[in-house]
XYZ file of C-alpha atoms in Angstrom:
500
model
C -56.133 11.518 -78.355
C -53.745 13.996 -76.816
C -50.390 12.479 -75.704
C -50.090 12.343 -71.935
C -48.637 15.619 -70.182
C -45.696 13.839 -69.097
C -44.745 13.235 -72.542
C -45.432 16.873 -73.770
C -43.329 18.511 -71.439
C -39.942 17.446 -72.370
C -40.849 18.626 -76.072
C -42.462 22.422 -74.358
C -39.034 22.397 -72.432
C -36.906 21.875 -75.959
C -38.756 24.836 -77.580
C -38.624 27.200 -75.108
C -35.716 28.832 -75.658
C -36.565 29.155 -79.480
C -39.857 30.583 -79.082
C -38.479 32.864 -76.552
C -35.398 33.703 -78.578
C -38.269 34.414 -81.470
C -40.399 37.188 -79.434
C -37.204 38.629 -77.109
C -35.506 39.301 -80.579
C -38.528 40.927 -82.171
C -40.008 42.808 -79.868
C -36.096 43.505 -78.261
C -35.503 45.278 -82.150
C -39.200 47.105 -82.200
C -38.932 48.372 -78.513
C -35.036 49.170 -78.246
C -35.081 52.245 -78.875
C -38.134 52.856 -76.530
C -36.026 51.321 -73.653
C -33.257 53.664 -74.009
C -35.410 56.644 -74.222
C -37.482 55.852 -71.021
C -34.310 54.967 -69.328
C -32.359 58.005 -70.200
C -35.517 60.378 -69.825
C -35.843 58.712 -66.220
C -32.356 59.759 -65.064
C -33.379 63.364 -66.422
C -36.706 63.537 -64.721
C -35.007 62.639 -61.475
C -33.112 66.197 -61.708
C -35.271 68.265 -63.374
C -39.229 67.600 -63.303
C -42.075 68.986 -65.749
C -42.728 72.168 -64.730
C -45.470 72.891 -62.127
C -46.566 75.236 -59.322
C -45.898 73.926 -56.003
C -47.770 74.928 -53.143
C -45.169 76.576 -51.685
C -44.213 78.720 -54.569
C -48.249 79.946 -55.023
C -48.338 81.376 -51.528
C -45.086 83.087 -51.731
C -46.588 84.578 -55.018
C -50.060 85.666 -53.306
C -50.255 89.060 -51.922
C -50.641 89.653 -48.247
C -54.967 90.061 -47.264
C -55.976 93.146 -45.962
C -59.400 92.519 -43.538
C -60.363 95.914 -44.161
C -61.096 95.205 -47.798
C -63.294 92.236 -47.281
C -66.671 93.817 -47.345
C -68.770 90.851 -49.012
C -69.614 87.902 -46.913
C -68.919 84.516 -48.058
C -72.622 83.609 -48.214
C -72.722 86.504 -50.296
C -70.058 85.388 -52.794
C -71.981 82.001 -53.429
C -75.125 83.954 -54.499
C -72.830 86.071 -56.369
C -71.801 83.396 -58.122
C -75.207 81.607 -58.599
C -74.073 78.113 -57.064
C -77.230 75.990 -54.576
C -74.267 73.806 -52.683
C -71.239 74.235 -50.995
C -68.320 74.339 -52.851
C -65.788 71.367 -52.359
C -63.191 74.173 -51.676
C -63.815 77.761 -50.693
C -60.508 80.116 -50.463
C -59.894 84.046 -50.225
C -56.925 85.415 -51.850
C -55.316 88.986 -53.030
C -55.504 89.527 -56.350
C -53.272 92.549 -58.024
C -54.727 95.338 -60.337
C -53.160 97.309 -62.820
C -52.505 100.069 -60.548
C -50.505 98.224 -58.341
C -52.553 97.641 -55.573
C -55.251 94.590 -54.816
C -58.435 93.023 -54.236
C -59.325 90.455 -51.787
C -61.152 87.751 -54.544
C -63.006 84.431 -52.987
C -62.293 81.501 -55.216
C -64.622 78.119 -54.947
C -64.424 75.106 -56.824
C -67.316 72.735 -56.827
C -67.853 69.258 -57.064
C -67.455 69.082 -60.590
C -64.819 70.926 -61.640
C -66.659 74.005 -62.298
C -64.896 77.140 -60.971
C -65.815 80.121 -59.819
C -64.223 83.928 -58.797
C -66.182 86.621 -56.924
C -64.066 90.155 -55.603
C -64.963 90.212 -52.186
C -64.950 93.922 -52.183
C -67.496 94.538 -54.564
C -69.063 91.294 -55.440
C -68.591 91.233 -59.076
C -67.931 88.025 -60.697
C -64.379 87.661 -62.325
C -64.534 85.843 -66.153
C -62.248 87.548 -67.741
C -58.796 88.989 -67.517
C -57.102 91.053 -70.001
C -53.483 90.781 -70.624
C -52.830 94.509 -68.885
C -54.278 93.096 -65.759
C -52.251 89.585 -65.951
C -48.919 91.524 -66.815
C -49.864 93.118 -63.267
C -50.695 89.780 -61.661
C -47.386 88.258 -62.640
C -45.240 91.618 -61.689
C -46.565 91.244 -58.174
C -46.251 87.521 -57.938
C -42.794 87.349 -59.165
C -41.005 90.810 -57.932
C -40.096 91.528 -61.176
C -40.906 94.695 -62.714
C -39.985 93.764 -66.237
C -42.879 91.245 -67.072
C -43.911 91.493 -70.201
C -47.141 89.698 -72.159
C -45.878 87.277 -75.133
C -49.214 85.610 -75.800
C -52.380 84.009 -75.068
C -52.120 79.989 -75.384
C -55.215 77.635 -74.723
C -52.718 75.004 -74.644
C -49.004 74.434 -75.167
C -46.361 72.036 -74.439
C -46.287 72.734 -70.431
C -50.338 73.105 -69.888
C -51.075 70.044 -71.733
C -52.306 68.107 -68.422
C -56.761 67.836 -68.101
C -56.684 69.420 -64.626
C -56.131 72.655 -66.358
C -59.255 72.595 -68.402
C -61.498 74.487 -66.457
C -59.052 77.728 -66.510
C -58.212 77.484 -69.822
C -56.766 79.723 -71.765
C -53.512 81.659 -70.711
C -51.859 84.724 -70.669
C -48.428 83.507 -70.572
C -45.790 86.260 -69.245
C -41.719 85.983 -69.522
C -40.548 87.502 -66.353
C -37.332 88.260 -68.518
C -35.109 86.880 -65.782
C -32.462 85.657 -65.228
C -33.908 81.928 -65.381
C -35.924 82.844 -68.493
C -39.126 82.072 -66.148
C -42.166 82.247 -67.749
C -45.900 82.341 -65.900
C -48.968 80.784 -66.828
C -52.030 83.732 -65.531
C -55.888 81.741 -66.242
C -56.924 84.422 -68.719
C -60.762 83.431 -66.416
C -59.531 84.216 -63.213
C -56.136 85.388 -62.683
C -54.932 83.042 -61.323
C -51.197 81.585 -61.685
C -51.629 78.101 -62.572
C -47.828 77.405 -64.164
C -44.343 78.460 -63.870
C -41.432 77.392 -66.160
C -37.847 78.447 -66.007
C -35.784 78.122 -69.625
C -33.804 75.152 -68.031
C -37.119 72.997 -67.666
C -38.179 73.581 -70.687
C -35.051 72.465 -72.125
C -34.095 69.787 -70.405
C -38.108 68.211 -70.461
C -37.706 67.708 -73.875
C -35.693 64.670 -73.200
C -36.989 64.059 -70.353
C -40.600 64.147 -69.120
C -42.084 65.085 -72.554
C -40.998 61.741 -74.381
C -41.348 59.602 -71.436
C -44.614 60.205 -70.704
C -45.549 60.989 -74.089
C -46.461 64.383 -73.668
C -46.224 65.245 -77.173
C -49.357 67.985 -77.014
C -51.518 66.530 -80.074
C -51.607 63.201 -78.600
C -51.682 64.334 -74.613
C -54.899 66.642 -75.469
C -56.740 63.382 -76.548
C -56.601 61.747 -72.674
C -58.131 58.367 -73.784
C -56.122 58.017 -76.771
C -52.390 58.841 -74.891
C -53.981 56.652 -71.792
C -54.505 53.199 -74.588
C -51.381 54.461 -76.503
C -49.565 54.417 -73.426
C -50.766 51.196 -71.414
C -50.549 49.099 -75.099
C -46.532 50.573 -75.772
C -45.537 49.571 -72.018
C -47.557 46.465 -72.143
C -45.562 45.043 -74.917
C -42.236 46.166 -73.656
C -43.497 44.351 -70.474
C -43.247 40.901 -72.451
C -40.246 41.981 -74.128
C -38.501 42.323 -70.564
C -39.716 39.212 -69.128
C -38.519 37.167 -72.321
C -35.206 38.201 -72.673
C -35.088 37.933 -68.748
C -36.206 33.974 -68.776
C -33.896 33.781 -72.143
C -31.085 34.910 -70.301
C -31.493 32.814 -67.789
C -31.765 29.398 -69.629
C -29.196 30.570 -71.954
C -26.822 31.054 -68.652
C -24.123 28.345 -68.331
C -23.454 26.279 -65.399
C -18.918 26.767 -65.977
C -17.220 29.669 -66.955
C -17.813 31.677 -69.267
C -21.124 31.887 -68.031
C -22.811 33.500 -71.350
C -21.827 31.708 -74.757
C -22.550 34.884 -76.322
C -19.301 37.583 -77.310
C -19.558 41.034 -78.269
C -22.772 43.317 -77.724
C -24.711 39.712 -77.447
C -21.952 38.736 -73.942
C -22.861 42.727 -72.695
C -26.022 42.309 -73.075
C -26.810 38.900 -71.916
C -24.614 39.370 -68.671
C -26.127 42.781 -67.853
C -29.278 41.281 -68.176
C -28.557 38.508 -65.464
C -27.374 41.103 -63.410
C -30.150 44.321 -63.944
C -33.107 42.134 -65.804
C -35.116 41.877 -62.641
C -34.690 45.565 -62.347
C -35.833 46.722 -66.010
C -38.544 44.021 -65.742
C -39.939 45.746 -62.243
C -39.253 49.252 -63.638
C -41.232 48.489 -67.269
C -43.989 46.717 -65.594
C -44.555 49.029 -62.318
C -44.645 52.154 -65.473
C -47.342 49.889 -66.961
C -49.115 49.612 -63.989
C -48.793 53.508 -62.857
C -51.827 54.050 -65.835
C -54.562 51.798 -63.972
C -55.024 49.292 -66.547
C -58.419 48.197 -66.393
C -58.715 50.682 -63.489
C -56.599 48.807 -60.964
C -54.373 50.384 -58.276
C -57.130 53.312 -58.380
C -57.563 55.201 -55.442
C -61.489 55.508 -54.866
C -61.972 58.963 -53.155
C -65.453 59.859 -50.922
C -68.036 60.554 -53.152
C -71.161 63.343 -53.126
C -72.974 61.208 -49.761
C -70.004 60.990 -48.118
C -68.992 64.688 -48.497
C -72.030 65.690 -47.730
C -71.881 64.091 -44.166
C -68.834 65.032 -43.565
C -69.277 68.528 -43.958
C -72.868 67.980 -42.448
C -73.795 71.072 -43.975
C -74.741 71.534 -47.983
C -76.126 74.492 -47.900
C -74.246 77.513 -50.115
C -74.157 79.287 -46.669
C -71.411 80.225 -43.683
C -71.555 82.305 -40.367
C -69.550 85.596 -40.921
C -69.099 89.026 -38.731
C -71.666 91.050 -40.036
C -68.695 93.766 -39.110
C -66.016 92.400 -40.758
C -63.660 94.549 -38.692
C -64.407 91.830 -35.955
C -61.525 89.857 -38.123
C -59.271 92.724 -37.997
C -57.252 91.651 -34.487
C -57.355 87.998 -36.080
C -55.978 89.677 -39.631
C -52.943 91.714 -37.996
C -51.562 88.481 -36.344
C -49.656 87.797 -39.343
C -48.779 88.601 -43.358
C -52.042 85.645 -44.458
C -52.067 84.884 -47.876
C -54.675 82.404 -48.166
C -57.943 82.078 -45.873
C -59.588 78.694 -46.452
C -63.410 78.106 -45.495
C -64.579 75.128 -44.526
C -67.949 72.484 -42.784
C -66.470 69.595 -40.408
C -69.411 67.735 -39.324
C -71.605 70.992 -39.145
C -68.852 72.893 -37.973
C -68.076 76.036 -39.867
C -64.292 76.738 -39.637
C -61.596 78.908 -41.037
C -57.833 78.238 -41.862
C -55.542 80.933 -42.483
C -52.089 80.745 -44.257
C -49.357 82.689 -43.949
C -46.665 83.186 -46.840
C -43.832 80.627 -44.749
C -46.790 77.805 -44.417
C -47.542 78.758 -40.984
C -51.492 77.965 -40.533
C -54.647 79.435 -37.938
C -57.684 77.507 -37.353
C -60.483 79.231 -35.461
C -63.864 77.835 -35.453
C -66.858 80.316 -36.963
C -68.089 82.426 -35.738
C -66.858 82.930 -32.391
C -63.253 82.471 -33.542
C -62.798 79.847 -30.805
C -59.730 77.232 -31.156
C -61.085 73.952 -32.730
C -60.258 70.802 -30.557
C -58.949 68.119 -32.886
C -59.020 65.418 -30.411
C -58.990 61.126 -31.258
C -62.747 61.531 -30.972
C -63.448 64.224 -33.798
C -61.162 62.194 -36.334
C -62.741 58.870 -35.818
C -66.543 60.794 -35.978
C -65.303 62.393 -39.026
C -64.046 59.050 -40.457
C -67.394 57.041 -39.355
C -69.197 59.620 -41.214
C -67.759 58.953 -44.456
C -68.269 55.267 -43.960
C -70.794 54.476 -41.699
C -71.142 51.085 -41.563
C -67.278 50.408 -41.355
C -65.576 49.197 -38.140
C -62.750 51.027 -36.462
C -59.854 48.901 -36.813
C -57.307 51.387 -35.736
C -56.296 55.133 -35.023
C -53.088 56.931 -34.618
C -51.758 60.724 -34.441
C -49.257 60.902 -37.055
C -45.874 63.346 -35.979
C -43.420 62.470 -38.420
C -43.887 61.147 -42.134
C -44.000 57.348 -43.066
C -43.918 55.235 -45.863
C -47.327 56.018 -46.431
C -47.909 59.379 -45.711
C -44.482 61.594 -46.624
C -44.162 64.430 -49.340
C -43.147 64.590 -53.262
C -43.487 68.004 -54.013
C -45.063 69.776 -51.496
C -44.930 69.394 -48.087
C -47.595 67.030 -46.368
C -49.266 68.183 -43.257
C -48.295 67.647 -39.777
C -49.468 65.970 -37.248
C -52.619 64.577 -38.950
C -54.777 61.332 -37.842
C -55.046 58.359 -39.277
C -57.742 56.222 -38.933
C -57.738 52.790 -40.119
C -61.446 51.195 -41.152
C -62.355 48.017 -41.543
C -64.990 48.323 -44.763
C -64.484 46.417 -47.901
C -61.775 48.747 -49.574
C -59.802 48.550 -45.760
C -60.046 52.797 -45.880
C -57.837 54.890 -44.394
C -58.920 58.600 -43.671
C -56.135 61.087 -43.048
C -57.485 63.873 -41.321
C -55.458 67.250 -40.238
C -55.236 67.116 -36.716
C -55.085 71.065 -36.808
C -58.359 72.087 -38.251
C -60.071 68.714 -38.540
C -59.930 68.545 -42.646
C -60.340 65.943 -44.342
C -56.792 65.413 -46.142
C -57.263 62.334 -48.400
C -58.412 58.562 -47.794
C -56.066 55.655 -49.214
C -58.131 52.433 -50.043
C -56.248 48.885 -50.484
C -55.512 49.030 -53.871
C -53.788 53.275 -53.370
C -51.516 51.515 -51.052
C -51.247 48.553 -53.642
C -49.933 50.934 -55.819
C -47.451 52.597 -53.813
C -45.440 49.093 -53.310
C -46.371 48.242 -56.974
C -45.465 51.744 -58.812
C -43.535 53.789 -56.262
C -41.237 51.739 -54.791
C -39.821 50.173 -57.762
C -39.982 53.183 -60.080
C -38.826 55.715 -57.876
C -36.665 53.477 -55.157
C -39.474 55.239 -52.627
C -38.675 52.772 -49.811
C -38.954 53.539 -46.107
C -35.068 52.729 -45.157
C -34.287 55.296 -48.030
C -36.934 57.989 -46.725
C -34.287 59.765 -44.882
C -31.387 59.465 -47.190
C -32.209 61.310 -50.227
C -28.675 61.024 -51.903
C -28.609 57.171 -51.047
C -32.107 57.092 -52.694
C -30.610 58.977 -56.005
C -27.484 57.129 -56.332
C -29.109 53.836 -56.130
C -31.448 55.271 -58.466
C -29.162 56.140 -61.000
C -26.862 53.176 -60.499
C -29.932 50.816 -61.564
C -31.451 53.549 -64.306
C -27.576 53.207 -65.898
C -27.458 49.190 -66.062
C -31.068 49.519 -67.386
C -29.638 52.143 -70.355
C -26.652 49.928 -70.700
C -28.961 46.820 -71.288
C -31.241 48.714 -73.489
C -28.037 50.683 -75.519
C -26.721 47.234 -76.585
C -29.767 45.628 -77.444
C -30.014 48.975 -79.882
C -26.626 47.471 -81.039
C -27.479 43.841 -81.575
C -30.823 45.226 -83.280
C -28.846 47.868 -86.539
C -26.486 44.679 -87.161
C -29.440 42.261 -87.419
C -31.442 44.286 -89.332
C -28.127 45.520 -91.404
C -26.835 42.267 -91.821
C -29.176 39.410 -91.497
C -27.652 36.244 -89.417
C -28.441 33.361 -87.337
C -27.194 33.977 -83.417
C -26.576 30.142 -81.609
């Protein structure tokens, strides 16, 4: 017979602190080293992040769209490019030539992933640009008249991510400035999917590159760095929450509170006084790769698209002169002109270099309402049988709907539903668009991952240099922890003794 749990737990309680000691002080001298990397690449990747586009930096890039070039319809385009549905996004941009001047292209993407180019001038379909032409495309997106082709890449270091996929490969360009930028043109499409300045690349070697472990054989293999990732953090996970329950049975009740000197006194007191920190920080980076597909944001899928847009068709209403857009055209230097279905709806958003946007419905170029009653329509059409719970005209960011990299769109809708993922559907209150939805476990996620990892909190939304020095004040007590367990590790494994 087993003894009685009464009797047990007096003996559990006497070998805690060994068995603890046991797997703090192996997995503390297999993970150190990790620790002090993540740590110390974290206070980099708060300065400088891995390269990327923004938003902001594509349009200022784009040329400006001349109406007067646009001589094949949209409708047209999707034949052109031999697609039976409407893309999932439809855009018209400039593209550059060699001899300096442009084309108006449109640019879809479908629903999965495939991409497509058609010039809207003469309706050929774009597959392939040669390094000439993408020498021309970067001169005119980056002002600089000395861009010069170093090479075609399929993938490197700073395109290792799967989004790119579909544009692979590159014509990468050095813009020999002053920044050492270099460009990223899809050697498909032309278009610039990557800038990188010689500082970024630099400094992302100890920062973004080993924290994430973006080492480009093992990133390339997305299921492989996904289990290599969530199994490394994992175990650091229970090395944090050991030597965080060691430290504090191991804490005295008089001065000196730790009976520990040396590296072992550092590390045990810094460990009282950050542990819950580093334990938060390890386990909310654990948690930031979905294991077992939690905290994953479920977006609308093909049904639900389809009646939002309430049209599938690879159709849209255009000026059969398109000189009717010319007024429209001259109102200001538009970069981008984004097509679009709302609830069978055909609508147009234009963008001008500074972010400044035009919505007119097609085609009678009339001003689209964006009242309470379109966004709750649009959000009962994604989820029909869900009850309204809530709705509310966002003016000003939140803690769940405020910017990282690019700016977030203003005002927009919210609309709170009452289905069993508790939706919410974020629609532009400009144009109508759908922006994004956020289920339960998306805002799960942004408490679990977000707040902890990146001090993202609502009283620091405003106060960006609070946010950072708080930040780094926590990331330093985190690399002090992790620097002397380093310590405590080489003389242990140096010179073998027993620590009381």
């Amino acid at each position: 017979m087993f003894p009685p749990l009464s009797a047990s737990l007096p003996a559990l309680a006497r070998r805690l602190p060994g068995a603890l000691a046991t797997v703090h002080r192996w997995l503390g001298i297999a993970g150190c080293l990790l620790f002090v990397m993540w740590f110390g690449s974290g206070l980099v990747m708060s300065v400088v992040g891995f390269p990327a586009l923004s938003d902001a930096e594509r349009l200022h890039g784009l040329g400006v769209l001349d109406a007067a070039q646009i001589r094949v319809s949209p409708t047209a385009a999707l034949q052109a490019a031999d697609v039976h549905s409407f893309p999932r996004r439809l855009w018209l941009e400039a593209l550059p030539r060699e001899d300096g001047g442009s084309e108006p292209v449109w640019r879809m993407t479908m629903a999965d992933g495939g991409r497509h180019a058609i010039s809207a001038r003469s309706g050929a379909r774009i597959t392939a640009i040669d390094a000439a032409r993408a020498e021309a495309i970067a001169r005119a997106f980056s002002g600089q008249p000395g861009a010069r082709h170093v090479g075609i890449v399929e993938r490197d270091q700073w395109t290792v991510l799967a989004t790119l996929d579909r544009q692979r490969p590159f014509h990468r360009i050095a813009l020999d400035d002053d920044a050492g930028t270099e460009l990223y043109v899809s050697a498909r499409s032309g278009e610039v999917v990557r800038d990188s300045t010689q500082r970024e690349r630099l400094w992302n070697w100890v920062g973004a590159v080993p924290h994430w472990f973006y080492f480009t054989p093992l990133r390339e293999q997305s299921a492989l760095w996904r289990q290599t990732l969530l199994w490394v953090s994992g175990i650091c996970c229970i090395s944090a929450l050991s030597g965080l329950l060691l430290g504090v049975l191991r804490l005295r009740r008089r001065a000196p509170l730790s009976p520990f000197s040396g590296w072992m006194k550092l590390h045990h007191l810094v460990g009282l006084g950050g542990g819950l920190f580093v334990l938060a920080w390890i386990v909310s980076g654990w948690l930031s790769m979905s294991p077992g597909d939690w905290l994953r944001n479920t977006p609308p899928g093909n049904a639900a698209m389809a009646r939002y847009t309430g049209s599938v068709a690879a159709t849209f209403p255009w000026p059969h002169e398109t000189q009717a857009l010319a007024p429209l055209f001259a109102e200001a230097d538009w970069k981008e002109v984004q097509l679009y279905w709302v609830r069978g709806q055909a609508r147009m958003t234009l963008t001008a270099g500074n972010g400044f946007r035009r919505s007119v419905d097609m085609p009678d170029l009339g001003h689209p309402d964006v009242t309470e009653h379109h966004a709750e329509a649009v959000a009962r059409a994604l989820i029909p049988d869900a009850r309204l719970a809530a709705i509310e005209r966002l003016i000003h960011e939140d803690a769940w709907w405020y910017a990282r990299r690019d700016a977030k769109e203003l005002p927009v809708w919210r609309v709170k539903l009452e289905d069993d993922a508790e939706t919410w559907v974020h629609i532009d209150a400009l144009d109508g668009r759908l922006l994004g939805t956020l289920d339960r476990d998306a805002r799960l996620r942004r408490w679990l991952f977000n707040a902890p990892h990146s001090f993202e909190l609502p009283a620091l939304a405003g106060r960006p240099a609070l946010r950072y020095a708080l930040l780094w004040l926590a990331a330093l007590a985190g690399l002090t922890l992790s620097v002397s367990a380093v310590a405590i590790a080489a003389r242990r494994l140096t010179r073998p003794r027993v620590d009381r």
